[in-house]
XYZ file of C-alpha atoms in Angstrom:
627
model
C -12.960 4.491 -10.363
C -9.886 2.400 -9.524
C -7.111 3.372 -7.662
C -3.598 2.574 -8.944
C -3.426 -1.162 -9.951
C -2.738 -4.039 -8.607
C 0.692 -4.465 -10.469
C 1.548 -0.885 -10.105
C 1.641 -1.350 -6.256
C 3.417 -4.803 -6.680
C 6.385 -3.373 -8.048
C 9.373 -2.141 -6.305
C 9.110 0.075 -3.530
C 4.882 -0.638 -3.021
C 5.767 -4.400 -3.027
C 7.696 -3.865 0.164
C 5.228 -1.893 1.654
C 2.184 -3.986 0.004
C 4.060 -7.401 1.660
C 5.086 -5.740 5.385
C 1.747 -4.280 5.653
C 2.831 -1.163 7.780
C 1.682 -1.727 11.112
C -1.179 -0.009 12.599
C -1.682 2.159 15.636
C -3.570 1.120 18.923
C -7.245 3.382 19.136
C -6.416 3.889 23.014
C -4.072 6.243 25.220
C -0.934 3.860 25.638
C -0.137 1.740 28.997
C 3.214 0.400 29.466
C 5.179 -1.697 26.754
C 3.975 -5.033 26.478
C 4.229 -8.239 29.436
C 8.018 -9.609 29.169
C 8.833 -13.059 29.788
C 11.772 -14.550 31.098
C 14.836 -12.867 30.361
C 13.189 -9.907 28.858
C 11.939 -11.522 26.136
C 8.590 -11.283 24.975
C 6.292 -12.780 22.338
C 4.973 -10.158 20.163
C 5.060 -6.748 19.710
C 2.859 -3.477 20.020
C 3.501 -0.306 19.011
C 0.964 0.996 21.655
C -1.154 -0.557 23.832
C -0.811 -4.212 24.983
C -0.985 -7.342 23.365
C -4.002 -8.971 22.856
C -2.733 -12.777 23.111
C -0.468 -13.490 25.367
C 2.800 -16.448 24.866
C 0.196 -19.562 25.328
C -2.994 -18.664 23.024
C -4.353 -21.316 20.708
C -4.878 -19.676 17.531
C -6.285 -16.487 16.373
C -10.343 -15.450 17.097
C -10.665 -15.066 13.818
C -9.835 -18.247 12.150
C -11.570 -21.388 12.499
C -9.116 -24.039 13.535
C -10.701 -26.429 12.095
C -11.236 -25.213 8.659
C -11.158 -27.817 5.793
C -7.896 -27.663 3.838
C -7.992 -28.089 0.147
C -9.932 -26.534 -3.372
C -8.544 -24.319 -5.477
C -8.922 -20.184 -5.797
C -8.501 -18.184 -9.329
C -7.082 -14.745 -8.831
C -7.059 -11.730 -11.101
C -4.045 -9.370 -11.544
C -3.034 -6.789 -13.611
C -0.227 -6.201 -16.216
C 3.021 -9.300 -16.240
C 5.529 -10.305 -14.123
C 8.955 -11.312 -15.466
C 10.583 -12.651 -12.221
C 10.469 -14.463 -8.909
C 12.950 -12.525 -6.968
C 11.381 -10.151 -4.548
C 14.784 -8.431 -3.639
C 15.848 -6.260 -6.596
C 14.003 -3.245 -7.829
C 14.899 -4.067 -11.770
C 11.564 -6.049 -13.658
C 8.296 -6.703 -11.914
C 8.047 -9.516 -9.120
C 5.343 -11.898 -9.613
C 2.429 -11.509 -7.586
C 2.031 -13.740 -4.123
C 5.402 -13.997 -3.461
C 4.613 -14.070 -0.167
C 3.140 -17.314 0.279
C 6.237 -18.623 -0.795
C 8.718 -16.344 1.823
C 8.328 -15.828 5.460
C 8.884 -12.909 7.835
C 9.970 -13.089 11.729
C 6.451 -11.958 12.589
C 2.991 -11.660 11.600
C 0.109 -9.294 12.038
C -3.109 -10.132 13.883
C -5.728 -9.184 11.653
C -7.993 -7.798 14.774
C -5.626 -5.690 16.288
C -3.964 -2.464 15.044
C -0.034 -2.392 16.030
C 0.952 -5.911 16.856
C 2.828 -8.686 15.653
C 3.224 -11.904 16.770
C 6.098 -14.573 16.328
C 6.583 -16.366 13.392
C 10.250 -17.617 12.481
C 10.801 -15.825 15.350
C 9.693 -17.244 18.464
C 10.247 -14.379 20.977
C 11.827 -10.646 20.565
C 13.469 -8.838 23.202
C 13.844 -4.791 22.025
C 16.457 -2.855 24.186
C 14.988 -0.631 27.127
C 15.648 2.273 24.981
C 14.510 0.949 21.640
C 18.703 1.655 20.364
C 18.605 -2.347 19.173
C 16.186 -5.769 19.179
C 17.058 -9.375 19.093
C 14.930 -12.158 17.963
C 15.161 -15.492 18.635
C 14.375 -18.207 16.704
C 11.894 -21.330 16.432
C 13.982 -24.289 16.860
C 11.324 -25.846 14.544
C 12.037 -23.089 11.722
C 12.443 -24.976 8.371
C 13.063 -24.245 5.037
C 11.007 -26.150 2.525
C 13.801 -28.491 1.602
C 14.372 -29.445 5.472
C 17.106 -27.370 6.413
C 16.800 -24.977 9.242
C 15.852 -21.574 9.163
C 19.352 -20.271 10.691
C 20.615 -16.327 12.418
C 22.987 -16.410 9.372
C 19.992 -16.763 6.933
C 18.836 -13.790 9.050
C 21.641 -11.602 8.295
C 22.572 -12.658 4.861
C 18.887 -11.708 4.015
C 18.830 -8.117 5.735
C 22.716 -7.361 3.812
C 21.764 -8.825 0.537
C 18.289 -6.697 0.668
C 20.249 -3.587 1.736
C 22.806 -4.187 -1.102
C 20.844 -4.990 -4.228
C 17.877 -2.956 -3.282
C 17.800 1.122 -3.400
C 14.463 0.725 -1.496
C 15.576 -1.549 0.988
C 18.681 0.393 1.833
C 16.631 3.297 2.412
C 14.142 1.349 4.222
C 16.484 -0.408 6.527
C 18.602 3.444 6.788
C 19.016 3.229 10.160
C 19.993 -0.146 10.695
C 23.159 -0.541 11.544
C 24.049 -3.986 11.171
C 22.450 -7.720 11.860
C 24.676 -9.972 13.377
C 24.224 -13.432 14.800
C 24.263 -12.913 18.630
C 23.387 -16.731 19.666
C 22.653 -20.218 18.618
C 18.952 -19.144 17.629
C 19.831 -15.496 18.517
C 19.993 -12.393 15.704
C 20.440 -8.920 16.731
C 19.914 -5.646 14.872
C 21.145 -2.792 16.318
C 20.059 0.792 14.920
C 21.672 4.191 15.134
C 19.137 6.173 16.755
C 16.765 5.453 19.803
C 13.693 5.727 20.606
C 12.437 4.978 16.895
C 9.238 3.105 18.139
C 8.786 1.119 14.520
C 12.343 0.222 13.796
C 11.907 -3.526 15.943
C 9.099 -4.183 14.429
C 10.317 -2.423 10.454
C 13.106 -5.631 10.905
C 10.324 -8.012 12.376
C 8.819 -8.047 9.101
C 11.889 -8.581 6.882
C 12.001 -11.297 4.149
C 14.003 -14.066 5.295
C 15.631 -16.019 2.367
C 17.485 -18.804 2.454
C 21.573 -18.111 2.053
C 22.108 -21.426 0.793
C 19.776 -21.942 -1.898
C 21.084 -18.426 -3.806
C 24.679 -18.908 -3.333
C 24.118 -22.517 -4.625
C 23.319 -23.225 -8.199
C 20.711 -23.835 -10.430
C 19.581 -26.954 -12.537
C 21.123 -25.481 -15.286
C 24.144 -25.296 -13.342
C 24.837 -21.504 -13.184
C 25.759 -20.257 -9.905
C 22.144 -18.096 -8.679
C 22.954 -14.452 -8.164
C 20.233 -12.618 -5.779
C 21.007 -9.445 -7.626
C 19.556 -10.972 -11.092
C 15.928 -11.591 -11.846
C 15.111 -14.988 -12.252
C 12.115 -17.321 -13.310
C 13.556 -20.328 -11.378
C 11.055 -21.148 -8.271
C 13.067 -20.006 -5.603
C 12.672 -22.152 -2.099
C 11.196 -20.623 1.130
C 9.794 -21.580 4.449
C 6.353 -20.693 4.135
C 3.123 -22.710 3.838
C 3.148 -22.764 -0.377
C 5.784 -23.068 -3.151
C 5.379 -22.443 -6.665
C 3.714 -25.032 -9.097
C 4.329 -23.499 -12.162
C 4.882 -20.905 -13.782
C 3.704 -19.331 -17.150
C 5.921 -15.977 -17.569
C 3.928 -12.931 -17.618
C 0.501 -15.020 -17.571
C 0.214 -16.541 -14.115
C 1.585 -18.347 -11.268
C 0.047 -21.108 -9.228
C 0.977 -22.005 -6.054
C 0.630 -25.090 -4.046
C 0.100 -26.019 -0.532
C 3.054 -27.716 1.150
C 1.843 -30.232 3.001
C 4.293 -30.760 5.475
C 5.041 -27.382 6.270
C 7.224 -26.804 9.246
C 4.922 -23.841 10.983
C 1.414 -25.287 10.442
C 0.447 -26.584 13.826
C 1.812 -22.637 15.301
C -0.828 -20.828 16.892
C -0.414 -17.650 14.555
C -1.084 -19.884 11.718
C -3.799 -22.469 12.834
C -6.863 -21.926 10.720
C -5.109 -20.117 7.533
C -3.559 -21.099 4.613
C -6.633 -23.550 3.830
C -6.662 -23.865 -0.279
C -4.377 -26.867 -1.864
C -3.622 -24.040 -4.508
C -3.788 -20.457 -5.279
C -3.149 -19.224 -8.923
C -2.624 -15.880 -10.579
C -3.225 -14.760 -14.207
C -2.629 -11.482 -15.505
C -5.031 -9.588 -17.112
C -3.408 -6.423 -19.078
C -7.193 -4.628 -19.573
C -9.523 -4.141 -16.498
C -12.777 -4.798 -18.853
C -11.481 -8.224 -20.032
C -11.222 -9.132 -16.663
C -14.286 -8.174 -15.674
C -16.054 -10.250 -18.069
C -13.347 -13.115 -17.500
C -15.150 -12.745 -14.027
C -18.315 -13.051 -14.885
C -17.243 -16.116 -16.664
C -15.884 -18.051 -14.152
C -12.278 -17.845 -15.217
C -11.701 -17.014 -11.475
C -13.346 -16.354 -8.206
C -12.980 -13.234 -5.820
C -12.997 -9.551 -7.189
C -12.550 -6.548 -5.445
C -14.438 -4.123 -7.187
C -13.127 -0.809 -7.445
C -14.613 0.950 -10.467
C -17.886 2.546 -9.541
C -19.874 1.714 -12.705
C -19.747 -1.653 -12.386
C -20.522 -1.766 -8.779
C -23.541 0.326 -10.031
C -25.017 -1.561 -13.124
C -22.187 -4.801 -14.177
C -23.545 -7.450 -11.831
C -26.198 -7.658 -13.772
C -26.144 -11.263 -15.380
C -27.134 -14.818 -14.898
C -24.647 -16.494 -12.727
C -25.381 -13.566 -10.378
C -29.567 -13.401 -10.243
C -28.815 -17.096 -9.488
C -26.649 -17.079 -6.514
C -23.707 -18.216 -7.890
C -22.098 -14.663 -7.597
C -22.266 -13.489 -4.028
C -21.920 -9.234 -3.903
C -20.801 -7.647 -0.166
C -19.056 -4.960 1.634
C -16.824 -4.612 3.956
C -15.927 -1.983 5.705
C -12.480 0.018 5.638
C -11.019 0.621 9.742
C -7.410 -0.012 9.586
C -6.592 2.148 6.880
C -6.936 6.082 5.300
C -5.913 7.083 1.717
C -5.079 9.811 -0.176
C -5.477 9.478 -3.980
C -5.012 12.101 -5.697
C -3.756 13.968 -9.280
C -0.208 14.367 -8.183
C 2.093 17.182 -9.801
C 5.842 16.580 -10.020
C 7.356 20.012 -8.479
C 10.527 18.948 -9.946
C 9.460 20.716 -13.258
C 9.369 24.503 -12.421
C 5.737 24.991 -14.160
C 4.729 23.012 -11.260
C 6.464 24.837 -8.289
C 4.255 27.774 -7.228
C 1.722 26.568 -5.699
C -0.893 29.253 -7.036
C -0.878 27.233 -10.426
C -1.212 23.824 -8.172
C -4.351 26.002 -6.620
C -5.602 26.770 -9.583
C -5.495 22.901 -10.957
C -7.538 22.094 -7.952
C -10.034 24.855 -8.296
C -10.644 23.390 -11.521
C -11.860 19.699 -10.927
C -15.758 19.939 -10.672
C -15.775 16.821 -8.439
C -19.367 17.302 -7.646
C -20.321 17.078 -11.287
C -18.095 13.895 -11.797
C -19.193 11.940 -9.073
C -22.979 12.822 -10.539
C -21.747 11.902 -13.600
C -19.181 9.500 -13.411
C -19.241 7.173 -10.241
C -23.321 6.853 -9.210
C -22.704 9.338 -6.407
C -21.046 6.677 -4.799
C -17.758 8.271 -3.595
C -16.701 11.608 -1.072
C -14.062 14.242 -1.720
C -10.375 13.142 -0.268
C -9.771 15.966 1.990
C -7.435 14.715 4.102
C -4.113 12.703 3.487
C -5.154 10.487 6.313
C -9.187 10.390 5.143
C -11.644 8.210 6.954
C -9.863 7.888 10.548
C -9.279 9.219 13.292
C -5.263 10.898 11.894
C -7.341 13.291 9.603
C -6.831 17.071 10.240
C -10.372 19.086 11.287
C -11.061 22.911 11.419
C -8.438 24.487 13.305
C -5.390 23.675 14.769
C -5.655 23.870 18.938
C -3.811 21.894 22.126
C -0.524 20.030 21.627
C -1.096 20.376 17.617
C -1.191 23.780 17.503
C 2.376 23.899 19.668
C 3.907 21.456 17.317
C 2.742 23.413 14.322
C 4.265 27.476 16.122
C 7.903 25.033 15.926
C 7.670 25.392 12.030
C 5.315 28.599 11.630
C 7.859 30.449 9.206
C 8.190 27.679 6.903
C 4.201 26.728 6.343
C 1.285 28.555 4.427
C -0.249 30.968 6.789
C -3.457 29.341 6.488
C -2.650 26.873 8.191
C -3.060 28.769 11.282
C -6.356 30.846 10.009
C -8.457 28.589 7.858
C -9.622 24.821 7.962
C -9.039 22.903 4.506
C -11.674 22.029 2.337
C -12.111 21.138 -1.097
C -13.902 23.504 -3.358
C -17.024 23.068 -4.438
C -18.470 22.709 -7.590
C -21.348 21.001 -8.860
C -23.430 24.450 -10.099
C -22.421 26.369 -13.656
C -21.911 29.176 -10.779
C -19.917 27.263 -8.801
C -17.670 26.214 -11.464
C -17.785 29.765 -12.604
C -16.236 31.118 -9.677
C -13.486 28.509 -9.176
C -12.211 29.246 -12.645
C -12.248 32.819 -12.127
C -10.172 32.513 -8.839
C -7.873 29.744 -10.865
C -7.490 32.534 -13.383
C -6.698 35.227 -10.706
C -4.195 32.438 -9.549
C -2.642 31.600 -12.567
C -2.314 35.356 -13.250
C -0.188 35.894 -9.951
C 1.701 33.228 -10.843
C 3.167 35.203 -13.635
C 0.407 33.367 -16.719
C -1.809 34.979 -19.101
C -4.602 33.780 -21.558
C -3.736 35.618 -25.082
C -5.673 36.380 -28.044
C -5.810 32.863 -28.810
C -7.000 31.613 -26.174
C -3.655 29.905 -25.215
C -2.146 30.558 -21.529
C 1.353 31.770 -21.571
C 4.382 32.699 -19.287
C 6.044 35.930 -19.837
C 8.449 34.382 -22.349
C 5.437 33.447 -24.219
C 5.812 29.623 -23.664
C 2.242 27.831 -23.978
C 1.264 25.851 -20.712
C 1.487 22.095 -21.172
C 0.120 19.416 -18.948
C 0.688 15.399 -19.661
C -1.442 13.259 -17.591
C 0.632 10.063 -17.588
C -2.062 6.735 -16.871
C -1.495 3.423 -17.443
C -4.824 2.455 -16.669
C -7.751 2.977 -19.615
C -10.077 3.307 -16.840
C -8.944 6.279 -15.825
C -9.003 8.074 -19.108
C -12.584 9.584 -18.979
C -11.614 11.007 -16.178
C -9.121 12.823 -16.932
C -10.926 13.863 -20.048
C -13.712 14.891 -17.864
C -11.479 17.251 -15.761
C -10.222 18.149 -19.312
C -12.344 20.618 -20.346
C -12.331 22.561 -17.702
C -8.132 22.934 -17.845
C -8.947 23.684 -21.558
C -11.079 26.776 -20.284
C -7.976 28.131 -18.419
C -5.809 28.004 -21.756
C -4.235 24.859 -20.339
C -2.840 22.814 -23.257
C -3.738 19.243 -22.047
C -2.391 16.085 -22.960
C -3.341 12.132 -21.926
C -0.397 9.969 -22.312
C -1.415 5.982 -21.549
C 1.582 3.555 -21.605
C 2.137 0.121 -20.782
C 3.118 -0.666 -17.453
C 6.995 -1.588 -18.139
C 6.743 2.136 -19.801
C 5.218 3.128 -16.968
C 7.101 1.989 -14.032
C 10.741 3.368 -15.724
C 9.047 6.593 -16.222
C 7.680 6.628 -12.492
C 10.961 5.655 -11.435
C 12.998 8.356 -13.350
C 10.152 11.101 -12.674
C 9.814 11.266 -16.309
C 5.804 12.707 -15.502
C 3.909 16.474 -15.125
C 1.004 14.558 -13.275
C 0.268 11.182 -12.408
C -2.635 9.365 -10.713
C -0.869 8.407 -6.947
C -2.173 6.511 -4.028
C -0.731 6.698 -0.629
C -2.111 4.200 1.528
C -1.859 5.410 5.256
C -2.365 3.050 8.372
C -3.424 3.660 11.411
C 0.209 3.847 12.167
C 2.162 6.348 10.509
C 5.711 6.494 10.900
C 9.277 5.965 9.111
C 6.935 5.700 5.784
C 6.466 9.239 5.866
C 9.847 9.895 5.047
C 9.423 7.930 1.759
C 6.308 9.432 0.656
C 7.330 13.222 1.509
C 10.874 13.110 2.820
C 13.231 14.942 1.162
C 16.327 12.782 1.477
C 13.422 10.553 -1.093
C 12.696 13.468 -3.753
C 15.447 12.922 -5.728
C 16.198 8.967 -5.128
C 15.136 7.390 -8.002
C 12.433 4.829 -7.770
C 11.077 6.582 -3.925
C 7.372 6.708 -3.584
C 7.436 10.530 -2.514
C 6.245 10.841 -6.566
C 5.992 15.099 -6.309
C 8.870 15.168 -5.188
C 8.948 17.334 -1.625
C 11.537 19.224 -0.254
C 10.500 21.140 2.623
C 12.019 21.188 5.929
C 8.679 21.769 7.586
C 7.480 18.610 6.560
C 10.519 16.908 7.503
C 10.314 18.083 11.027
C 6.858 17.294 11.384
C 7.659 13.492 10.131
C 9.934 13.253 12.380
C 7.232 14.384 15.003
C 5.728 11.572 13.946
C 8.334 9.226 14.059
C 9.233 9.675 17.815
C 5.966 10.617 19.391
C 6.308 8.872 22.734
C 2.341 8.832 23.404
C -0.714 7.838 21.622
C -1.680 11.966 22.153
C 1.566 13.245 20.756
C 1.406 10.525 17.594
C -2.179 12.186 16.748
C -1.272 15.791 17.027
C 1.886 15.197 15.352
C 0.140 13.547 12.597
C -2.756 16.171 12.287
C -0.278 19.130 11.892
C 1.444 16.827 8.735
C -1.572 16.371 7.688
C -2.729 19.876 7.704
C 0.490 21.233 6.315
C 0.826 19.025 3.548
C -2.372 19.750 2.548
C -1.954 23.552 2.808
C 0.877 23.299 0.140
C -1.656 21.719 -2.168
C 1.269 19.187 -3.908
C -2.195 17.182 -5.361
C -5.372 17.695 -6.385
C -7.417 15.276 -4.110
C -9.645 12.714 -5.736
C -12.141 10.621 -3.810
C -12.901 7.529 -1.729
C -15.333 5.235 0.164
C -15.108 4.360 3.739
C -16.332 0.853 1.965
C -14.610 -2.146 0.257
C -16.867 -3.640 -2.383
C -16.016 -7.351 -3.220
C -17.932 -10.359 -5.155
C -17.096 -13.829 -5.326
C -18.455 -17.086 -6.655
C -20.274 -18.723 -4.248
C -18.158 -21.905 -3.578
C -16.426 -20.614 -0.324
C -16.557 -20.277 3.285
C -14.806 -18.013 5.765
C -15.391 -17.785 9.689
C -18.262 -15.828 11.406
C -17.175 -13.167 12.295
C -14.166 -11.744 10.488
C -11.079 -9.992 11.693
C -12.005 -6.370 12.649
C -9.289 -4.781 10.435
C -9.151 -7.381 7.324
C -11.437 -9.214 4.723
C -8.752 -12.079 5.270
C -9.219 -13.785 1.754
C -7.993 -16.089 0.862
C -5.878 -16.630 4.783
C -8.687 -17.127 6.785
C -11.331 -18.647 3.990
C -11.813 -21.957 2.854
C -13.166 -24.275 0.164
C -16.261 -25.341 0.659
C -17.401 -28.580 -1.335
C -20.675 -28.637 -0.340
C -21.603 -25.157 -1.134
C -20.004 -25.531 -4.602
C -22.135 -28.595 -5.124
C -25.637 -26.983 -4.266
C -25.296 -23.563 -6.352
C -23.666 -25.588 -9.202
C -20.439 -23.776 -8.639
C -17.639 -26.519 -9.503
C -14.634 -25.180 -11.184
């Protein structure tokens, strides 16, 4: 099954984090801060370890330089889009905005905590991590020829503070951006030692100051705080070709494109033009797929991984089916409760939701055996909590040992186990034995009740039909504890002004976790986020516990620390039992129409479509594959 879509984690708050791609952590112990060049300044940044290229490389390993440009690739999203501002968190920003804006820096896709210059040509952080400066490319260039300026800089980071509830809590401890040079910007935070905040601002939308203060062609005066469907200008390697509102958006290449001869970007950005078109039902676009009406799908429903490539264009090589698999990156997806509502508070009844979910008999059932259990918030690397807590964890976790479940301390987390009519038999009984602790009975009819006499009700709020068997799945056994169940799909406008007010009981939620956790944290379970409208911490978490232990996080000053730290979040959260895990594969399952190419050996940490593929003419030709 799918995790949340593709719109969902365009809009608002997930674009930002979708777009910056939170950095990643270095595998290794930590040597000393990355080689400085003159004055201090240096050309990338790592949030442990050392750089991989240093100030003179070429290019990337994993691109080929020499790649062909031109072709076109088709792209599939999900739901509309009814603007082309990525700053405000009103209406839903169109997808690939990015191509269009630029940040200071960009990510190497084979390395897991560093970022290189891109508007930015070198950064120089303060010894004590209290401010950073970057400084410019002279070459920098917005699309209509006018230089990329420091006061583009710091119009960009106030307007995205101002308009954006997100961004201002984001950006939190940023104290100001000011213009400390020719080429020079400085931001200077209020705390030190924050090891992410440099490279947080590093990856900051940079917009152009005179294009929205200017006006429009129908001569109203642009306002950044208003959506708009007027192609905005940028400085990066495409601009927008058209645009059909809430159907697609194609993007061309710019051709003379101030940055593409920079070593960060040699070898990417190879397609003439990359369109979008919205699909509002995942089976339509499935078969719009298999019909050619566009070219790379990431599949992420386990059915048709199992038994839908099944058809002509595919059992003649036209359709090419891989995997790739998942390093940089753990997950936790999950049924997520909303604690504001008080049904939801004790965690017994949370316990007893989880006891509930035969996951055993749904993956049999449902998804081909093809996924595992979630039991970690971190699953799949390295960050995930295991057994007991021991060493430098277990002292973190005695700071906060009268605010945590004692079983944190006594018993490793797992999932229970279903699978058998025993199994499931004894997890309901011990859900009942929950529920009845919790201060709920079954009556007469069947019906469980509080001591007022109040039925409970649970709404599963989905926007997404594929997850509706699920839930109906998981259904029946809620039904068996006299839960009265219901399964609420809306559109996604619906959908995202519900999530934003926390107008839910239980929603599906994905947090994806890099290898490099940090001032995220604080969105997803912070508590200065459970009551901020629009904030991503969805159950909305207010423990002081977990706020230390972010924190922990935040300001580990060693590879060691950042893993212990991590671990003991990990194991508390899950110890509270806010969700009811779902699953995941340590796999990502793609197919494409064979008219493409892409380097040898790809980037350790990425799949890199479309940046690093290309269009290849000849391949298209033999397999028939013209668009």
């Amino acid at each position: 099954m799918p995790p949340l879509t593709p719109t969902r984690l365009a809009a608002a708050a997930a674009f930002i984090l979708a777009t910056l791609a939170l950095p990643a952590l270095a595998q290794s112990p930590p040597p000393a801060a990355p080689p400085a060049t003159q004055g201090g300044w240096v050309n990338g940044l790592s949030l442990f370890g050392k750089l991989k290229y240093p100030p003179d490389f070429a290019h990337f390993d994993y691109v080929n330089p020499e790649a062909p440009k031109g072709g076109t690739v088709r792209l599939a999203t999900f739901g509309s889009f009814d603007s082309l501002n990525p700053v405000i968190p009103r209406g839903v920003p169109a997808a690939g905005l990015t191509l269009v804006f630029e940040t200071l820096t960009t990510p190497a896709l084979d390395e897991v905590s560093s970022e290189y210059g891109l508007l930015a040509e070198a950064v120089r952080p303060a010894p004590d991590l209290s401010s950073v400066s970057y400084r410019l490319r002279p070459e920098a260039r917005w699309n209509d020829g006018t230089p990329v300026t420091p006061a583009d800089v710091v119009w960009s980071f106030n307007a995205l503070k101002k308009n954006s509830p997100f961004f201002a809590y984001y950006y939190r401890n940023v104290v100001k951006a000011e213009a400390t040079g020719p080429r020079e910007v400085t931001f200077t935070f209020d705390q030190k030692g924050n090891r992410e905040l440099p490279q947080i601002v590093g990856q900051m939308l940079v917009l152009p100051q005179h294009w929205w203060e200017g006006t429009g062609k129908d001569g109203k005066k642009r306002d950044i705080a208003q959506t708009t469907l007027e192609p905005p200008l940028g400085s990066g390697p495409y601009e927008i070709a058209s645009v059909q509102p809430g159907q697609s958006v194609t993007y061309r290449r710019v051709k003379d494109y101030w940055g593409k001869n920079l070593a960060v970007t040699k070898g990417t950005n190879n397609f003439d033009v990359i369109r979008y078109d919205y699909y509002r039902d995942p089976s339509v676009a499935f078969e719009a797929f298999k019909a050619g009406q566009y070219d790379f799908r990431v599949e992420n429903a386990a059915k048709n991984w199992a038994t839908g490539y099944d058809f002509p264009a595919r059992q003649q090589g036209k359709v090419v089916l891989a995997t790739f698999p998942i390093r940089n990156a753990g997950i936790m997806q999950a049924f997520a409760f909303n604690i504001r509502r008080e049904k939801f508070a004790d965690r017994r009844v949370r316990q007893a939701f989880d006891l509930a979910m035969d996951f055993e008999a749904m993956n049999r059932t449902l998804f081909y055996g093809q996924y595992q259990r979630i039991e970690s918030y971190f699953q799949n690397t390295e960050l995930a909590s295991r057994g007991l807590p021991q060493g430098r964890e277990l002292q973190i976790l005695d700071t906060v040992k009268d605010k945590v479940p004692p079983e944190v301390f006594t018993t490793p987390y797992t999932e229970p186990k279903g699978g058998s009519p025993e199994a499931v038999r004894a997890n309901l009984r011990k859900a009942i034995g929950l529920l009845k602790a919790a201060g709920w009975a079954v009556g007469a009819d069947g019906v469980l009740r509080d001591k007022a006499g109040q039925p409970f009700t649970a709404e599963f709020l989905l926007d997404d039909p594929n997850f509706e068997r699920v839930v109906l799945f998981y259904k029946q056994a809620l039904v068996r504890l006299g839960i009265q169940v219901k399964v609420r799909e809306v559109d996604e406008a619906q959908y995202q002004d519900r999530l934003r007010n926390f107008d839910y009981d239980i929603i599906v939620a994905s947090w994806p976790e890099s290898l490099s956790p940090g001032n995220e944290q604080r969105e997803f379970w912070g508590s200065a986020a459970a009551d901020r409208k629009g904030s991503r911490n969805y159950v909305g978490i207010k423990n002081p516990a977990v706020d230390a232990l972010i924190d922990d996080v935040i300001f580990a000053k060693s590879r060691e620390d950042l893993v212990a730290a991590t671990h003991a979040l990990d194991r508390v959260l899950l110890w509270n039992d806010y969700v009811v895990p779902q699953w995941s594969t340590d796999k990502e399952r793609y197919a494409y129409w064979n008219r493409f190419s892409h380097p040898a050996t790809l980037p350790e940490y990425s799949l890199g479509f479309p940046t690093v593929w290309w269009w290849d003419a000849k391949k298209a030709a033999a397999t028939g594959n013209t668009q």
